[in-house]
Short mmCIF file of C-alpha atoms and ligand atoms in Angstrom, two decimals:
data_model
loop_
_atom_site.label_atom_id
_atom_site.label_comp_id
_atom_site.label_asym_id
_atom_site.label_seq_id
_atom_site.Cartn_x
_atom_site.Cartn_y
_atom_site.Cartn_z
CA UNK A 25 0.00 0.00 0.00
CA UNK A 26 1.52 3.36 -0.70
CA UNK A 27 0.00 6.90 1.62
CA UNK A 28 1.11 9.47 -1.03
CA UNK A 29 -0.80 12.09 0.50
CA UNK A 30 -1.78 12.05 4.18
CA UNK A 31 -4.28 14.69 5.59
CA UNK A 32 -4.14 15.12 9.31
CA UNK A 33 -7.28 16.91 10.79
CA UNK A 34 -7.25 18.77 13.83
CA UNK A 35 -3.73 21.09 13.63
CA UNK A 36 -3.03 21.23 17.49
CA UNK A 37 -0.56 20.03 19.89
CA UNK A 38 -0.53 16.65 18.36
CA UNK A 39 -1.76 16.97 14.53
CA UNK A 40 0.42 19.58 13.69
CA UNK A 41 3.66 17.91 14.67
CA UNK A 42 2.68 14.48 13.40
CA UNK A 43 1.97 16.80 10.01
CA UNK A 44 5.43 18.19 10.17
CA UNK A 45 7.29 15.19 10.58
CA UNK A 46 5.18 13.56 7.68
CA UNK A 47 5.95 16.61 5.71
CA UNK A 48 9.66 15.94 6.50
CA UNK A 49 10.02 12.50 5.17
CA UNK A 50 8.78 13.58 2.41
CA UNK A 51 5.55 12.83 2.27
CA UNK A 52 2.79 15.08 0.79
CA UNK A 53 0.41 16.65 3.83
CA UNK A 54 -2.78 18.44 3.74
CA UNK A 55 -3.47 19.57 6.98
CA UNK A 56 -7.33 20.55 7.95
CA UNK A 57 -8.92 22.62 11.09
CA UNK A 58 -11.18 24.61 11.87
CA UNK A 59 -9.40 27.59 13.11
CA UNK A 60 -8.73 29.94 10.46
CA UNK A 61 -5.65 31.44 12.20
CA UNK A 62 -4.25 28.01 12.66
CA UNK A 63 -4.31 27.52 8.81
CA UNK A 64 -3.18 30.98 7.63
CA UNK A 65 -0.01 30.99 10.59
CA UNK A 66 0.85 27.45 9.17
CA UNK A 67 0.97 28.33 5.24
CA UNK A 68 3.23 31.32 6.23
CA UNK A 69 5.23 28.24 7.29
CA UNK A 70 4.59 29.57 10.67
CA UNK A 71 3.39 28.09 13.90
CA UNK A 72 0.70 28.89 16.59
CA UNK A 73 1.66 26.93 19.49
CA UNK A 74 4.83 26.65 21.35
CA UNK A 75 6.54 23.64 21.06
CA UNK A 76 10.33 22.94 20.78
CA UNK A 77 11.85 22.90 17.25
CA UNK A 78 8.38 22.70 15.51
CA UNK A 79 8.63 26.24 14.03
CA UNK A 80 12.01 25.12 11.92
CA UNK A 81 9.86 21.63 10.96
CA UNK A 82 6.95 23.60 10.01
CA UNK A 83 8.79 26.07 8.18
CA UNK A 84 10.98 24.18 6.49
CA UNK A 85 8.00 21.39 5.17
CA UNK A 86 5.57 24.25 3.87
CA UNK A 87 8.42 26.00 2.08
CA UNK A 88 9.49 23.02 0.27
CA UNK A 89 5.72 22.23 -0.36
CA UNK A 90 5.18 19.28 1.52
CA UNK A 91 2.91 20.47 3.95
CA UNK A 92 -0.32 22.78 3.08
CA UNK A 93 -3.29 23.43 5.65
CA UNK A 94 -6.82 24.04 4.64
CA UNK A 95 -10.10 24.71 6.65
CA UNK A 96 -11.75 22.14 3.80
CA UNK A 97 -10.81 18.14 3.65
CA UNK A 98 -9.65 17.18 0.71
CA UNK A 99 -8.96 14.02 -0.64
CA UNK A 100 -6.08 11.67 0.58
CA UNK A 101 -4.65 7.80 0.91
CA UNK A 102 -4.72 8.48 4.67
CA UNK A 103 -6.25 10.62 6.78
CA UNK A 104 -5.75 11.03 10.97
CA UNK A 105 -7.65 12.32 13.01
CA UNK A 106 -6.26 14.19 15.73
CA UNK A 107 -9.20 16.53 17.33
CA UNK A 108 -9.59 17.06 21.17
CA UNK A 109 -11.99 14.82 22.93
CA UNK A 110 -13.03 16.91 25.81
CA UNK A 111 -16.00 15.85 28.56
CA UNK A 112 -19.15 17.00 28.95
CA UNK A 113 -21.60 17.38 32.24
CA UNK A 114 -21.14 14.53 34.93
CA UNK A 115 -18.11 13.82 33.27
CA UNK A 116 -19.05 11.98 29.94
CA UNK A 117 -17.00 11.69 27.24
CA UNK A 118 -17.85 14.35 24.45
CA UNK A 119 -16.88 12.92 21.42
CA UNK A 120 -18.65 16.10 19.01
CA UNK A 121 -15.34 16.75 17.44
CA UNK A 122 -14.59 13.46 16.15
CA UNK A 123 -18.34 13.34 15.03
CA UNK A 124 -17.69 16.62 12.87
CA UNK A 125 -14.21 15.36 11.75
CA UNK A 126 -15.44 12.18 10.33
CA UNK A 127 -18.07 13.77 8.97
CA UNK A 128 -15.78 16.24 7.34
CA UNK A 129 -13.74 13.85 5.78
CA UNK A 130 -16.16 11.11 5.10
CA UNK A 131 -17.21 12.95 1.46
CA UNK A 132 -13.95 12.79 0.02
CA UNK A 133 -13.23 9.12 1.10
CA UNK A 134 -12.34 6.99 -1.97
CA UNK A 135 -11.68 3.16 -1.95
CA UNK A 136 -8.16 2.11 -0.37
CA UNK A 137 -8.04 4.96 1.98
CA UNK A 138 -7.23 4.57 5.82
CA UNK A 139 -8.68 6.65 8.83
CA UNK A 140 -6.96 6.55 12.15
CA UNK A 141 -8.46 7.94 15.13
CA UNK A 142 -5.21 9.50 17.35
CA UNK A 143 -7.38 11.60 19.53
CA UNK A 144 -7.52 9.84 23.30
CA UNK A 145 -10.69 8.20 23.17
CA UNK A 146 -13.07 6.04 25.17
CA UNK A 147 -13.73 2.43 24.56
CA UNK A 148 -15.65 1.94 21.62
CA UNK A 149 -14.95 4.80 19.63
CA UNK A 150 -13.11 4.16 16.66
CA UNK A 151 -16.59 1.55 16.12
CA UNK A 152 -18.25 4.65 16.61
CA UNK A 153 -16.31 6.83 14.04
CA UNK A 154 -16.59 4.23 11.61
CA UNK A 155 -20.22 3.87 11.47
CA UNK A 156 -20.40 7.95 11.28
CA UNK A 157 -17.82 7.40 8.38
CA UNK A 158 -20.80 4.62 7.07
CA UNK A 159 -23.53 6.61 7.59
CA UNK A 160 -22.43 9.26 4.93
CA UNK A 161 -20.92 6.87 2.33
CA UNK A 162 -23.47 4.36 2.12
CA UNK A 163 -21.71 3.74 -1.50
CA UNK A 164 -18.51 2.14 0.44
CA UNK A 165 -17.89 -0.90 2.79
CA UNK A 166 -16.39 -0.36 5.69
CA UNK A 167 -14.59 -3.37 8.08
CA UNK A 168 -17.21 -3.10 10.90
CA UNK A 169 -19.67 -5.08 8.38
CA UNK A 170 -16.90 -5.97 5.68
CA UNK A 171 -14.34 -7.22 7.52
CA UNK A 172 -10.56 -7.87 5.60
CA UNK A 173 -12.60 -7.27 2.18
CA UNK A 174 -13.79 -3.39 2.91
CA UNK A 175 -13.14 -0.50 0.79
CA UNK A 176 -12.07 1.87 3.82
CA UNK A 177 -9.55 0.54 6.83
CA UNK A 178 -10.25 1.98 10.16
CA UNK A 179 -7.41 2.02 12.98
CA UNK A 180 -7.06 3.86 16.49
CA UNK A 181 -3.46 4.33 17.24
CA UNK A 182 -3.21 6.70 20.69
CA UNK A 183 -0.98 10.10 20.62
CA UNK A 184 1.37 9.19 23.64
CA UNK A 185 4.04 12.10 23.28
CA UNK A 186 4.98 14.41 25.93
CA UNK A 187 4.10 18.20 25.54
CA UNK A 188 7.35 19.51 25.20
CA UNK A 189 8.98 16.56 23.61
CA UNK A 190 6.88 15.89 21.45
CA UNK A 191 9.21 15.56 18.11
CA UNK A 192 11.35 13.05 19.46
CA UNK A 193 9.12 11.32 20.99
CA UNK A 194 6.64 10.88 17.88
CA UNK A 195 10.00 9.30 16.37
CA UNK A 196 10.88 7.27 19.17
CA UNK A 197 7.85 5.92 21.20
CA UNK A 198 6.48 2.74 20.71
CA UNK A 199 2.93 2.77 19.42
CA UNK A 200 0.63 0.82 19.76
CA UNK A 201 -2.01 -0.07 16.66
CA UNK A 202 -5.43 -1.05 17.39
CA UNK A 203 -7.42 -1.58 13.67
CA UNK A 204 -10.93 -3.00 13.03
CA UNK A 205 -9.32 -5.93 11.38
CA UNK A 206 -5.86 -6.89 10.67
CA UNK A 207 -5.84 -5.41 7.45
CA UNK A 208 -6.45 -2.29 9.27
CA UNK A 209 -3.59 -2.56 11.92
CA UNK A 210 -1.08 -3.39 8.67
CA UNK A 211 -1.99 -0.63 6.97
CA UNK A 212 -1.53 1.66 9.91
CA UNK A 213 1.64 -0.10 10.97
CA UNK A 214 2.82 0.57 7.15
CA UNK A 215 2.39 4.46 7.27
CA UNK A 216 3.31 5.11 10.88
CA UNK A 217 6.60 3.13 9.93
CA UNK A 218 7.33 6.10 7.67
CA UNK A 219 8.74 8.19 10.80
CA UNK A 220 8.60 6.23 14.40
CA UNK A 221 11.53 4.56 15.08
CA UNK A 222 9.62 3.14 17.83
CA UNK A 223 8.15 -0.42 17.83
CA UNK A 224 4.61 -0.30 16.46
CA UNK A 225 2.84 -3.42 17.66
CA UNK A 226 -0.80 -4.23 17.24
CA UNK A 227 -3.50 -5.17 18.87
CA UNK A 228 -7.53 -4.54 18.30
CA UNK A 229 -9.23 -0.66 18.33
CA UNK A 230 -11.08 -1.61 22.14
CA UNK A 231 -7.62 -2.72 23.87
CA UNK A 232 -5.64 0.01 21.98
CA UNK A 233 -8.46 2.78 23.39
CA UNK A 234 -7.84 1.78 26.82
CA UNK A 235 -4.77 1.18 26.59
CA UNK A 236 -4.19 5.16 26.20
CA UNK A 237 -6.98 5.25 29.03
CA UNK A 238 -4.84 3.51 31.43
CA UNK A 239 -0.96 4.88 31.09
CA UNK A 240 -2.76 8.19 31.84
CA UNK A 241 -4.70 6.81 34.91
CA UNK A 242 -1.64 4.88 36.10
CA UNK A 243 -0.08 8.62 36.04
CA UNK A 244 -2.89 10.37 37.65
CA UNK A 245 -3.39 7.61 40.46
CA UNK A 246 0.43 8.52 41.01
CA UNK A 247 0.31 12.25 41.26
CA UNK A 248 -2.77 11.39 43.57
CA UNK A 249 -0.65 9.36 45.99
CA UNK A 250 2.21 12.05 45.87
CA UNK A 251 -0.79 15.10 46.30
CA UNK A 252 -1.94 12.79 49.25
CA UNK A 253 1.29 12.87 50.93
CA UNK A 254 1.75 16.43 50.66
CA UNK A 255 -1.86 17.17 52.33
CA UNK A 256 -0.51 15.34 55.25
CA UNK A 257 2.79 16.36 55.36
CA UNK A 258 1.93 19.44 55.54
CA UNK A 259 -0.03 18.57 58.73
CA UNK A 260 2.73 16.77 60.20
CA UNK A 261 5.26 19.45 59.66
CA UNK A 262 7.45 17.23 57.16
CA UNK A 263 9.03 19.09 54.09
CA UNK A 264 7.55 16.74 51.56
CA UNK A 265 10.28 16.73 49.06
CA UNK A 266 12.32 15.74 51.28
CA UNK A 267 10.46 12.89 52.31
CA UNK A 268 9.74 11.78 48.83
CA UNK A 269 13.63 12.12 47.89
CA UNK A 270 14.03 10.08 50.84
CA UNK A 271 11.27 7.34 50.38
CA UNK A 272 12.73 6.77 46.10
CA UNK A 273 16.12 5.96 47.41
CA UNK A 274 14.25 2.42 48.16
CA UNK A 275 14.77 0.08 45.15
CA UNK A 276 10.89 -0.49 44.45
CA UNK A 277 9.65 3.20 45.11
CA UNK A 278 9.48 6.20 42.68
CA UNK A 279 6.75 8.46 44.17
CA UNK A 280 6.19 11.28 41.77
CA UNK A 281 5.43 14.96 42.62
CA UNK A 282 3.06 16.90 44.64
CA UNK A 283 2.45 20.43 42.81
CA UNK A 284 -0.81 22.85 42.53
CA UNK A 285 -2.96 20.00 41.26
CA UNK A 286 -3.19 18.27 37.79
CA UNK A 287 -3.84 20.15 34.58
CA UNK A 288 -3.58 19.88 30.55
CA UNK A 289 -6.29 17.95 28.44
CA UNK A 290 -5.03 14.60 28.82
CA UNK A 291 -4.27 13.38 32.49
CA UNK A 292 -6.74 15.83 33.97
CA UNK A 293 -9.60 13.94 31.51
CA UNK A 294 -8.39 10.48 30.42
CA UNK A 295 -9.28 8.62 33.86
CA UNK A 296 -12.98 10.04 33.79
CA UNK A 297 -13.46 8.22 30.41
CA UNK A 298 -13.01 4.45 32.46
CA UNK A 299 -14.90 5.96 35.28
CA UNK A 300 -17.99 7.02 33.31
CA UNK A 301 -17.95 3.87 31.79
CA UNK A 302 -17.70 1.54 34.43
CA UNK A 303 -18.70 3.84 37.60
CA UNK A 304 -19.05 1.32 40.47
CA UNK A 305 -15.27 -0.87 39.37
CA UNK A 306 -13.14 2.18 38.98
CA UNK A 307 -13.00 3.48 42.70
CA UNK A 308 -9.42 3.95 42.73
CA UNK A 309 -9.21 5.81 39.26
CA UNK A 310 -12.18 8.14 40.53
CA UNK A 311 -10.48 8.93 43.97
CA UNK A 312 -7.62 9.20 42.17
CA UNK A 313 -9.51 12.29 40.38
CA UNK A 314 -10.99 13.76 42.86
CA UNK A 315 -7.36 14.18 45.25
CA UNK A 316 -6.05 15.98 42.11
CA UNK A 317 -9.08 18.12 41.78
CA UNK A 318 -8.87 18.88 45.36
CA UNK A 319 -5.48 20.36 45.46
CA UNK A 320 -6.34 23.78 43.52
CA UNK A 321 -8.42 24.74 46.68
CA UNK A 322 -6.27 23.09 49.14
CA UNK A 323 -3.44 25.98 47.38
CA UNK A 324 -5.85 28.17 47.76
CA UNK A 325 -6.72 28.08 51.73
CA UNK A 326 -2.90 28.15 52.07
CA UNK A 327 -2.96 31.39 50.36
CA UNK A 328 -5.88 32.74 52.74
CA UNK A 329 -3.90 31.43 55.42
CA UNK A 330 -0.74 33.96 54.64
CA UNK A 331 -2.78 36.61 53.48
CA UNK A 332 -4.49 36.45 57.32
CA UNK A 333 -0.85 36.11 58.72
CA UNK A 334 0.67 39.14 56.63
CA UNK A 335 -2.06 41.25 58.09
CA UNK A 336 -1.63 40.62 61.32
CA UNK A 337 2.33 41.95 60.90
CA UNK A 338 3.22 45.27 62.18
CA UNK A 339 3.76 46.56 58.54
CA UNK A 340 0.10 46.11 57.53
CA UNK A 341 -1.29 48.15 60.93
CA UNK A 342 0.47 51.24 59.63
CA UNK A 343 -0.79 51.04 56.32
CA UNK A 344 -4.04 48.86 56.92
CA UNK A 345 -6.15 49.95 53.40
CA UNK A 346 -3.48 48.34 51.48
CA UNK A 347 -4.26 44.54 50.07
CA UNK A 348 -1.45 42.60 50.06
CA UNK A 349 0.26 41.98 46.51
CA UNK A 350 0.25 38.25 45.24
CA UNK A 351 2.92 37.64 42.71
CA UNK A 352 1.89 34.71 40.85
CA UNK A 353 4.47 32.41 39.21
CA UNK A 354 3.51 30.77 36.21
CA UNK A 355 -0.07 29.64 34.77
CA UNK A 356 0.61 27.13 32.08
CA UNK A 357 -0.62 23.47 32.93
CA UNK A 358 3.44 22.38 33.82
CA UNK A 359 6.82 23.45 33.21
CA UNK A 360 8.21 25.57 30.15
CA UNK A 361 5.53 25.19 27.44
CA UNK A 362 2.30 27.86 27.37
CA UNK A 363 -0.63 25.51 27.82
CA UNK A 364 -3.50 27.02 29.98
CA UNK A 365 -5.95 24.07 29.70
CA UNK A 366 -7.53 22.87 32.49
CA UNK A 367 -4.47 24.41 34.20
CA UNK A 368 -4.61 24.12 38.09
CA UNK A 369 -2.73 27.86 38.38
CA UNK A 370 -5.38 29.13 35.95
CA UNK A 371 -7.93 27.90 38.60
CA UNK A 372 -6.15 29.29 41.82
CA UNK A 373 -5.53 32.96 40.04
CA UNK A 374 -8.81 32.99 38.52
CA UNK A 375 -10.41 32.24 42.35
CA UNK A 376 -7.85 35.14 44.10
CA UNK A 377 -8.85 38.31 41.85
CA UNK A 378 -12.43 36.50 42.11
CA UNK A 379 -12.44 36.30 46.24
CA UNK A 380 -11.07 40.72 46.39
CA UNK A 381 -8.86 39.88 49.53
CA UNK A 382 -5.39 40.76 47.74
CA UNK A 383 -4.00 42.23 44.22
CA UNK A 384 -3.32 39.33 41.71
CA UNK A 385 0.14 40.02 39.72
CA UNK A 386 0.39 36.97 37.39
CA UNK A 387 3.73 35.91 35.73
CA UNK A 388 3.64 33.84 32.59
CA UNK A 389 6.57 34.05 30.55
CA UNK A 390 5.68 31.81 27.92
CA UNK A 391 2.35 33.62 27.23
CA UNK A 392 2.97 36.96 24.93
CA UNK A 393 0.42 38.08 23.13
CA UNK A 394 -3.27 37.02 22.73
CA UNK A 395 -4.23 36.73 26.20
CA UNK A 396 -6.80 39.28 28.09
CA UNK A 397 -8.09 37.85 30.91
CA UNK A 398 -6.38 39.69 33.09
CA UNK A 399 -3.27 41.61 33.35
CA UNK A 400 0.19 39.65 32.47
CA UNK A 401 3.15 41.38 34.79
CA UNK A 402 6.85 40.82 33.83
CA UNK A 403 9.25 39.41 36.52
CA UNK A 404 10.91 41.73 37.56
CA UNK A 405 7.85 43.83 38.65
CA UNK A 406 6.08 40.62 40.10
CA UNK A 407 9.51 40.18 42.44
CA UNK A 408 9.67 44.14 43.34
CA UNK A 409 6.51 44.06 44.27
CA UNK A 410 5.17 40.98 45.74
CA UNK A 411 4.47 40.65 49.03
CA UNK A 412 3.25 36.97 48.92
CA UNK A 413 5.07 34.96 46.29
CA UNK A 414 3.00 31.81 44.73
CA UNK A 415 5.01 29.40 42.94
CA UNK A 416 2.78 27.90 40.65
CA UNK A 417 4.61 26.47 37.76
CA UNK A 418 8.20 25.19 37.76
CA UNK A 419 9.18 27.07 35.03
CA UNK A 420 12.72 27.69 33.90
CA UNK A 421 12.89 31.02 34.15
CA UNK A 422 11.40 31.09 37.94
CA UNK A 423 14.18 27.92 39.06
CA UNK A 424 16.90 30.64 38.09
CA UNK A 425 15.78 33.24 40.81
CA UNK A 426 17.87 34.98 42.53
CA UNK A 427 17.53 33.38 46.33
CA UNK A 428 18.42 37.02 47.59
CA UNK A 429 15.44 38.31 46.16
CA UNK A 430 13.22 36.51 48.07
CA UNK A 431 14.75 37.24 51.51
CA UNK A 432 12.04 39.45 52.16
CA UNK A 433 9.24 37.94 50.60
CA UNK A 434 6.26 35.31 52.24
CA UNK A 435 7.03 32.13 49.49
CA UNK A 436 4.00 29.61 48.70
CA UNK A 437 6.22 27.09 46.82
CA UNK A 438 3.84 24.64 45.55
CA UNK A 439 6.48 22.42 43.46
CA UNK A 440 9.04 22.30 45.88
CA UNK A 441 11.54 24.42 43.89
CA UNK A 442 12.86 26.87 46.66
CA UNK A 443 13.49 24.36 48.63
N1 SAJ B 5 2.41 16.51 37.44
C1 SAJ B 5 2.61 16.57 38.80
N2 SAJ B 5 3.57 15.79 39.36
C2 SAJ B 5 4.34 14.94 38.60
C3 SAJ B 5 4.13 14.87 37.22
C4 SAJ B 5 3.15 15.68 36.66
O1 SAJ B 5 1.93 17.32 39.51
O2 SAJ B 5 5.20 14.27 39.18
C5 SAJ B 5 1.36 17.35 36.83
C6 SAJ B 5 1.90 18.35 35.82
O3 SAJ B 5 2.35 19.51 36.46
C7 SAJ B 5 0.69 18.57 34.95
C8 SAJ B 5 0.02 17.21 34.94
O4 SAJ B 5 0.53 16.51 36.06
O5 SAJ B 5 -0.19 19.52 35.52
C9 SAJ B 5 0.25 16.40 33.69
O6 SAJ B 5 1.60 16.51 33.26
P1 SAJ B 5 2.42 15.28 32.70
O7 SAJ B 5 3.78 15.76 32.35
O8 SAJ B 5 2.36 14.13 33.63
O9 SAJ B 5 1.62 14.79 31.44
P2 SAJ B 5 1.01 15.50 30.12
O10 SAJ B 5 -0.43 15.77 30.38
O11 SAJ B 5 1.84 16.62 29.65
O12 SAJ B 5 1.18 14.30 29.08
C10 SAJ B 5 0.59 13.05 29.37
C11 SAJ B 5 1.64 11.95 29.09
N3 SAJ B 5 1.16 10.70 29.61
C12 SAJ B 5 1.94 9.93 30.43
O13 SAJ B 5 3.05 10.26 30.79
C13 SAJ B 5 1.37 8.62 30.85
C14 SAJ B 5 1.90 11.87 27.60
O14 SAJ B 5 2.76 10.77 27.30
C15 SAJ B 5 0.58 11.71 26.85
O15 SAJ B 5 0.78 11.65 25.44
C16 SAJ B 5 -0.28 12.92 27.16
O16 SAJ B 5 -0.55 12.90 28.56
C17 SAJ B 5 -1.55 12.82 26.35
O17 SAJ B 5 -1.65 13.51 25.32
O18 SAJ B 5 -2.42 12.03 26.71
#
């Protein structure tokens, strides 16, 4: 089978590098979304996302011509799918995007084609994309009623790259194939083999669904247990860091780390797709959730709590109509990229300027332009002014401090990077 041309839908943190590194072996790549600004930034071989070395990829692949975006599908040998999956009320899987992609793409389908779902999914639906893809081309087979013999191969292979490596790790992960059929796994094997290094092994579209489901529970049970221990250590006046350095120099434990809570669109979503599912088995999974959901507001009380305590200093009683000024560090979901979803910092700024009781100066150097919410303050004016310093995100740039200029300052250190 030979992909020629491969469209990936849905330009974001995951389509648009798996584009780019199509684009750069070569291959021909229509890339589709919705976002107008996402199309025109990428044909002026530009990027609108921040992600390591993906601006030279992208660059380089639309000025040689392999790589084109469009807001319209057009037709292709492959096509992946690579839209967010968000949830909806009481936590159910929303799956509208994949429903408009397939859709989308479903009229310029031709015989021979395949159509990977890469978006993080819950069980069962790469059966349901395919019978959206049916529904619309009544005029082609497809494997969940034709088997090896259909027109159209259907496979679900998950994303599983780190934001922030995401180029090398697209090359060198292992991925794992799930198709309708086996057909449908070779086929996907066959163009994923174009760039991943990685082994690509195969299994069927339910097992390779949850598969995805799981390594991101198994991290957010994790961060749970480490969130957990920070709770109480902070109770039982134990630096936690310390303890968990402590507790990993044992052969059989590697306890991750406590920080503001647990953000970005995968980890933060992923578990709730097994738990809304299969609500009375997955106890564990939905604790798991809640812990990490818990922490925002747990950050938060500690912030009441030194508000109350700078008051009562000698300072304030001279000057009592003055709020104190929080400088907070960092908003993006974790450490030196600029994503805001479902960002815990996000949720502990956006409750301070909501609750009046101090003046929010927020600190994101990886956000420039674009964002309005509320007011952006450079570093150097967060540190002059501060009087309450909330580490939020362990960001480069707020590791390099200098020590000195904290001397004077109340520090909420919620990774553990002042230590
Ligand atoms: N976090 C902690 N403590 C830790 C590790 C992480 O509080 O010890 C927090 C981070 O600050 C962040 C959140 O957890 O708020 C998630 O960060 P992450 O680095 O664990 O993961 P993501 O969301 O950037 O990427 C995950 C990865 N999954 C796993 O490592 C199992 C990635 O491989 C997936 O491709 C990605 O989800 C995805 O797209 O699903």
């Amino acid at each position: 089978m030979q992909f020629e041309t491969i469209s990936v839908i849905g330009l974001g943190y995951i389509g648009l590098p798996t584009a780019a590194v199509f684009a750069s072996r070569k291959k021909k790549v229509i890339g589709v979304d919705v976002n107008q600004h996402a199309v025109d930034t990428i044909n002026q071989g530009k990027i609108h996302i921040i992600e390591p070395d993906l601006d030279m990829v992208v660059q380089t692949a639309v000025s040689q011509g392999y790589l084109r975006a469009t807001s319209t599908p057009e037709p292709a040998d492959a096509f992946l799918i690579a839209v967010p999956t968000p949830f909806k009320d009481g936590h159910q899987p929303d799956l509208r995007y994949i429903e408009a992609a397939s859709k989308a793409i479903a009229p310029v389908l031709k015989k021979g084609d395949l159509v990977i779902l890469e978006s993080t999914s819950p069980v069962g639906a790469t059966e349901q994309m395919a019978d959206w893809l049916a529904e619309v081309r009544p005029d082609l087979t497809f494997p969940q009623t034709h088997g090896e013999q259909s027109d159209i191969r259907v496979a679900h292979c998950p994303e599983r790259v780190l934001p922030g490596h995401v180029l090398r790790e697209l090359v060198q992960n292992d991925r794992v194939i799930g198709g309708l059929s086996p057909k449908c796994s070779s086929a996907a094997v066959e163009l994923y083999k174009t760039f991943v290094l990685g082994e690509c092994i195969v299994t069927n579209a339910r097992t390779a669904e949850m598969c995805k489901l799981t390594e991101n529970s198994f991290r957010d049970v994790n961060i749970a247990f480490a969130n957990e221990l920070s709770m109480i250590c902070d109770k039982q006046g134990i630096n936690v860091w310390d303890l968990i350095r402590l507790a990993n120099r044992h052969p059989r434990v590697n306890i991750l780390q406590p920080g503001p809570g647990v953000g970005g669109h995968c980890i933060a979503v992923d578990p709730w797709f097994i738990v809304s599912a299969v609500p009375d088995d997955a106890k564990l999974i939905r604790t798991a959730r809640e812990v990490n959901d818990l922490k925002p507001h747990w950050i938060i009380n500690k912030v009441k709590e030194a508000i109350a305590a700078w008051k009562a200093n000698s300072e304030f009683k001279i000057q009592n109509s003055k709020l104190p000024n929080i400088g907070c560090l960092g908003l993006a979901f974790k450490a030196n990229i600029d994503d805001l979803r479902e960002s815990p910092a996000m949720e502990i700024v956006r409750e301070l300027i909501k609750s009046g009781i101090c003046r929010v100066m927020a600190c994101e150097p990886n956000v420039n332009s674009g964002f309005d919410e509320f007011p952006l303050y450079e570093l150097g004016e967060v540190l002059r002014e501060a009087d309450i310093l909330l580490l939020l995100v362990d960001h480069d740039e707020f590791k390099g401090i200098d020590r000195e200029l904290l001397k004077e300052k109340v520090l909420i250190d919620t990774r553990g990077v002042w230590r």
